[in-house]
PDB file of C-alpha atoms in Angstrom:
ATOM      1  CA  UNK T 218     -26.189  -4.592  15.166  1.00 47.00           C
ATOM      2  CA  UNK T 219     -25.274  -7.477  16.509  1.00 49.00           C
ATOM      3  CA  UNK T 220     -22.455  -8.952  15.515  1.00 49.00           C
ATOM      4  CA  UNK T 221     -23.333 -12.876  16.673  1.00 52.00           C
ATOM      5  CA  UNK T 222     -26.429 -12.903  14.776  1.00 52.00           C
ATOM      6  CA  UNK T 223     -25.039 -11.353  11.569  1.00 53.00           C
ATOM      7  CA  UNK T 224     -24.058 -14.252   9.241  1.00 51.00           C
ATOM      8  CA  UNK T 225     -23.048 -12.375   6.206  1.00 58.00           C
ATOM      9  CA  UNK T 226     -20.332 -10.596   8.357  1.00 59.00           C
ATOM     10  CA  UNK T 227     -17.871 -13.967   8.377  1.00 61.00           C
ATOM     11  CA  UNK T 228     -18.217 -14.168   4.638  1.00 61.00           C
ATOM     12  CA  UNK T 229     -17.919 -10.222   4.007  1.00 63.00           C
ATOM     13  CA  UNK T 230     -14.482 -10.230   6.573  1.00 58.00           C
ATOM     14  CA  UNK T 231     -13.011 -13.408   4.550  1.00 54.00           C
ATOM     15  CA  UNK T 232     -14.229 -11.897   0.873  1.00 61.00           C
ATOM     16  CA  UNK T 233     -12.487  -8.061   1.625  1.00 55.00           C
ATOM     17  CA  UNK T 234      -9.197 -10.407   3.120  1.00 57.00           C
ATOM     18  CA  UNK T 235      -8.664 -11.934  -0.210  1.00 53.00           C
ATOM     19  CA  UNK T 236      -9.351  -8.848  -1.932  1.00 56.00           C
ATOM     20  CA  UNK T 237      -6.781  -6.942  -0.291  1.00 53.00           C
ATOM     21  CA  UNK T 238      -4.161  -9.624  -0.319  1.00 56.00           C
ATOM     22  CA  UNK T 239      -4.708  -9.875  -4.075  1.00 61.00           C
ATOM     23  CA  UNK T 240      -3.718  -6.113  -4.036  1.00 84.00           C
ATOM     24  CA  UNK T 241      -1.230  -5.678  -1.740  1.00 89.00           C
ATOM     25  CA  UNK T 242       1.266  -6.802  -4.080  1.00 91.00           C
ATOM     26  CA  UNK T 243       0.676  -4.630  -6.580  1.00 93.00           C
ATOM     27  CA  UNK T 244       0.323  -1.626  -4.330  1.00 93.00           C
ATOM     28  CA  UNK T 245       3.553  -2.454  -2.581  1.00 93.00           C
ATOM     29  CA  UNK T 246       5.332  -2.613  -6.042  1.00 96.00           C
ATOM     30  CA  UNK T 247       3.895   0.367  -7.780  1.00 97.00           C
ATOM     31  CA  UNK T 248       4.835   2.435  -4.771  1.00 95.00           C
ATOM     32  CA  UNK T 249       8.369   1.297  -4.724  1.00 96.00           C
ATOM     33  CA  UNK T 250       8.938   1.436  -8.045  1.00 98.00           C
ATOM     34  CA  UNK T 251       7.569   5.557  -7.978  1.00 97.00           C
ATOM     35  CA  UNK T 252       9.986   5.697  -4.569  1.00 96.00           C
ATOM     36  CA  UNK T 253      12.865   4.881  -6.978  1.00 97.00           C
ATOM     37  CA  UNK T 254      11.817   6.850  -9.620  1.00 97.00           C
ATOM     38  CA  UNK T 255      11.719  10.045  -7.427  1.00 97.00           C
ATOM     39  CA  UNK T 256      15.161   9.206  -5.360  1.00 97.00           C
ATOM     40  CA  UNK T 257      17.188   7.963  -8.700  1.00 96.00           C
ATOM     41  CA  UNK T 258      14.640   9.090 -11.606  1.00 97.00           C
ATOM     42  CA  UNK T 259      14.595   5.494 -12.605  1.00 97.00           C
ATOM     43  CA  UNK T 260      13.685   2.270 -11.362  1.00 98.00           C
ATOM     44  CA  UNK T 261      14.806  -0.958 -12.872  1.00 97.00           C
ATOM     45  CA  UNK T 262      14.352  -4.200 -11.811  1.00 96.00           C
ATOM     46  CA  UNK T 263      17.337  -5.101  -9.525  1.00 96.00           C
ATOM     47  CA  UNK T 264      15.968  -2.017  -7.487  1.00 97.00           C
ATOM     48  CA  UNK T 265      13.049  -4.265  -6.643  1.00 97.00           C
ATOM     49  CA  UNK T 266      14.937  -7.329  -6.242  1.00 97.00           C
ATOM     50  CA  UNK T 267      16.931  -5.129  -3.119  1.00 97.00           C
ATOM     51  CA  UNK T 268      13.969  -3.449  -2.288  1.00 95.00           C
ATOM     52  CA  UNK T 269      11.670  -6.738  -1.553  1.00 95.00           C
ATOM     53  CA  UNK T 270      14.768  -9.278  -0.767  1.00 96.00           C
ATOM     54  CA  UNK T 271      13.445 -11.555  -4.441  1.00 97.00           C
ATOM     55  CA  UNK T 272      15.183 -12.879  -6.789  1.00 97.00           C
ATOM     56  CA  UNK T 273      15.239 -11.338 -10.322  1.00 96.00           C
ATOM     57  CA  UNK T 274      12.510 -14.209 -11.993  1.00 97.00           C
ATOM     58  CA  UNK T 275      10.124 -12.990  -8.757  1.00 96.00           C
ATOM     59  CA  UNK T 276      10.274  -9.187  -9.866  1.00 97.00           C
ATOM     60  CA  UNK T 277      10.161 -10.315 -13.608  1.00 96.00           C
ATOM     61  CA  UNK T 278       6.739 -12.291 -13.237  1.00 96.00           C
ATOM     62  CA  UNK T 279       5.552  -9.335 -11.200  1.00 96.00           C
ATOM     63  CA  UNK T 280       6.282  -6.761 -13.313  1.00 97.00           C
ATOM     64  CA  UNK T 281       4.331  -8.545 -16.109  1.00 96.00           C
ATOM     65  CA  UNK T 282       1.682  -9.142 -14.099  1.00 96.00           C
ATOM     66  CA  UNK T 283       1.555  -5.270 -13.410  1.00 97.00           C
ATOM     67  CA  UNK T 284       2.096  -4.793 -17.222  1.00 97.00           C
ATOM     68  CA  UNK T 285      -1.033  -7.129 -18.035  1.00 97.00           C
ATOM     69  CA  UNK T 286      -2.511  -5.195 -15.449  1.00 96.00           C
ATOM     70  CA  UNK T 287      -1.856  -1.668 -16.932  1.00 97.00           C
ATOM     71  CA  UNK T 288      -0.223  -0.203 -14.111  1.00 97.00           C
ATOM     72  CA  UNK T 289       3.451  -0.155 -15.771  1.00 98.00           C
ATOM     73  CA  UNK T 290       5.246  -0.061 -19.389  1.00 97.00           C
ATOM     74  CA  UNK T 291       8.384  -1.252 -19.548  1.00 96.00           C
ATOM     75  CA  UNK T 292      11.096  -3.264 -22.838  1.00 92.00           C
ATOM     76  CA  UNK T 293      13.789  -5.622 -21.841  1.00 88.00           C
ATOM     77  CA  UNK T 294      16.588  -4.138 -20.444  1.00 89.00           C
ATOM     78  CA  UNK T 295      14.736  -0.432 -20.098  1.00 94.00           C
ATOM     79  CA  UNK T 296      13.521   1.361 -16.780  1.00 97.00           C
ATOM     80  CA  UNK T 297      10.485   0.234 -15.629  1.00 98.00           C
ATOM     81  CA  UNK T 298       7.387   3.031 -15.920  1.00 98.00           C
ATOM     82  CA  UNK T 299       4.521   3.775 -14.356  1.00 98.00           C
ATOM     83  CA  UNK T 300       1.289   4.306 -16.217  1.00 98.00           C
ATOM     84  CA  UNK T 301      -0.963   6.530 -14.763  1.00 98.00           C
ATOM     85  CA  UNK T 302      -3.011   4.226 -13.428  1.00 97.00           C
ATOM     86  CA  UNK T 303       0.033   2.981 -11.499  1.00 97.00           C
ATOM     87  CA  UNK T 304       1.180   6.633 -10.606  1.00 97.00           C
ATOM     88  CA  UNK T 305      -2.336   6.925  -9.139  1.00 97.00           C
ATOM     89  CA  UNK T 306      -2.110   3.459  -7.405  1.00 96.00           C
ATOM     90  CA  UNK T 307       1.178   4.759  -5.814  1.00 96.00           C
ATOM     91  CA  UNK T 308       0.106   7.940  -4.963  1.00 95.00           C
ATOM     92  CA  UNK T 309      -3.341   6.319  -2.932  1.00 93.00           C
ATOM     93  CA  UNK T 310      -0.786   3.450  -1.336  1.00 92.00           C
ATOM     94  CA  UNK T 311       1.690   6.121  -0.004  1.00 93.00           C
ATOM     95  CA  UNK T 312      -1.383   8.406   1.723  1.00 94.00           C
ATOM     96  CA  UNK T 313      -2.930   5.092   3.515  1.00 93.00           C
ATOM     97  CA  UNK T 314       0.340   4.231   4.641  1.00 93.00           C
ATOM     98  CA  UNK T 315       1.256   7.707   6.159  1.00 95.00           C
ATOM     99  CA  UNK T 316      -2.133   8.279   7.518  1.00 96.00           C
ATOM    100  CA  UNK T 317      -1.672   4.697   9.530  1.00 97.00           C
ATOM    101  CA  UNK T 318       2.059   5.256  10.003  1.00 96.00           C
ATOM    102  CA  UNK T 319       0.737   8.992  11.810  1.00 96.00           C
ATOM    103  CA  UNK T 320      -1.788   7.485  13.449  1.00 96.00           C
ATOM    104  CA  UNK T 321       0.508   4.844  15.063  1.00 96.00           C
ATOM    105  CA  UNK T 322       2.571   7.323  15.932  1.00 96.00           C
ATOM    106  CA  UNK T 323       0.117   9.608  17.622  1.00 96.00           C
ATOM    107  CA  UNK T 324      -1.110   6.533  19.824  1.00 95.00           C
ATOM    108  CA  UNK T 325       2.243   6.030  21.125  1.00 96.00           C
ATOM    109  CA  UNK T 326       4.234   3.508  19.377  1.00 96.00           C
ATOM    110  CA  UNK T 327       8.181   4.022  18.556  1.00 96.00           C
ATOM    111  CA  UNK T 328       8.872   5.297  14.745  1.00 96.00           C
ATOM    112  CA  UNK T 329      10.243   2.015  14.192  1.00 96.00           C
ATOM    113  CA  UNK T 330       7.085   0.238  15.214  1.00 95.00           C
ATOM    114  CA  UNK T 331       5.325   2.529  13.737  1.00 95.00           C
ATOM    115  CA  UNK T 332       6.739   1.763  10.452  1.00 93.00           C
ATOM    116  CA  UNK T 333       7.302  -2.056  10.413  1.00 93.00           C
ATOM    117  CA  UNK T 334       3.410  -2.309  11.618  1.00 92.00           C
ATOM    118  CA  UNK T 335       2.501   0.314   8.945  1.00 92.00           C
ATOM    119  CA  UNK T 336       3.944  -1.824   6.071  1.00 87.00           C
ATOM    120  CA  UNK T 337       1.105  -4.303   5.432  1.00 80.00           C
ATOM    121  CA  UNK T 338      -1.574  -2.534   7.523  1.00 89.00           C
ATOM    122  CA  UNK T 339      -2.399   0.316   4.998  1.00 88.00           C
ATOM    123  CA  UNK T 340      -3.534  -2.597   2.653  1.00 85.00           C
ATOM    124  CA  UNK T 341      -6.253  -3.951   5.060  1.00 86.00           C
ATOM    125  CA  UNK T 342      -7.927  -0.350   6.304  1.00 90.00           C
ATOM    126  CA  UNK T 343     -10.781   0.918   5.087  1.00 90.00           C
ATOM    127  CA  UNK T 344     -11.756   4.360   3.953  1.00 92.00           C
ATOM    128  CA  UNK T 345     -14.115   4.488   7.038  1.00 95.00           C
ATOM    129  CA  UNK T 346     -11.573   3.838   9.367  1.00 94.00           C
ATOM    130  CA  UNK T 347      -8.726   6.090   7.733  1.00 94.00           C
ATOM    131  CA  UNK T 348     -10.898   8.926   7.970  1.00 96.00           C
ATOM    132  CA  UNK T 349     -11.659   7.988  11.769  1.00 95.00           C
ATOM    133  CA  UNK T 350      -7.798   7.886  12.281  1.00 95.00           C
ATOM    134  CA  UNK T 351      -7.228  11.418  10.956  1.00 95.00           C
ATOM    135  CA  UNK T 352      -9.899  13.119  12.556  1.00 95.00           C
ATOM    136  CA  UNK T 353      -8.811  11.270  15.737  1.00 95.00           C
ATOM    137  CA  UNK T 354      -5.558  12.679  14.829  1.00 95.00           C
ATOM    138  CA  UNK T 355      -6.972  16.312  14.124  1.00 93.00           C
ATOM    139  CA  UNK T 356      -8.859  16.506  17.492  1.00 92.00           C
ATOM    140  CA  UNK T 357      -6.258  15.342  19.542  1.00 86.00           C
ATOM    141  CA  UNK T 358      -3.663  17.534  18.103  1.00 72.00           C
ATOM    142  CA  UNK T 359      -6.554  20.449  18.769  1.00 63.00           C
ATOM    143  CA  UNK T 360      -7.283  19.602  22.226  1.00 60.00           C
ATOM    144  CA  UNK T 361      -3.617  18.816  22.972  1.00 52.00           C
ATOM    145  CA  UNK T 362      -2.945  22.309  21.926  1.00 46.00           C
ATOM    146  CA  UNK T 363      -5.504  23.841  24.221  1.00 39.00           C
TER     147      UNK T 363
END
């Protein structure tokens, strides 16, 4: 394939951009709000106002925008919830980011690196490429081991 010749690919690369930015905000949030839920068994909203550095009207317009979007239940003054959509939201943010967390990790790059550049890049990888991280992963921990 060449790329040059390819005019759909500009307008494919700009379409799945926007996509994922209109997710990552919602991803990020439903997987901090499960984080808290598992450290404290609750997460309210001044968790996510510490959590993303926001003031308390930015997590409250977010959190109904996740409750219009199904992915959380929550009442004034009451813990926020995940639904299970959210849960499984959370549960599909938290393996992309430790699959490219690993991966930057088993390239080379400091755990702190490794976990800045994680936070943002698990929103923008595809299933294709995950799986070509972890088996690049698998067979260099295999031939390492040799």
């Amino acid at each position: 394939m060449k790329i040059a010749e390819d005019i759909s690919l500009p307008s494919k690369v700009h379409q799945r951009t926007r996509s994922d930015h209109a997710s990552e905000l919602a991803e990020d949030y439903v997987e901090a709000i499960a984080d808290a839920i598992a450290k404290k068994g609750v997460c309210r909203g001044v968790d996510l106002v510490h959590q993303f550095a926001v003031t308390h009207a930015t997590v409250n317009n977010t959190i109904q925008r996740l409750q219009r979007d199904g992915l959380v239940r929550t009442e004034p003054y009451q813990p926020i919830e995940l639904t299970a959509e959210g849960r499984r939201l959370a549960s599909r943010s938290r393996q992309r980011h430790e699959i490219v967390e690993s991966f930057l990790k088993f390239l080379g790059v400091s755990e702190q690196t490794a976990a800045i550049d994680s936070e943002g890049m698990e929103h923008h990888v595809s299933k294709e490429t995950l799986q070509a991280m972890k088996r690049a992963m698998r067979q260099g921990r295999s031939s390492g081991s040799r």
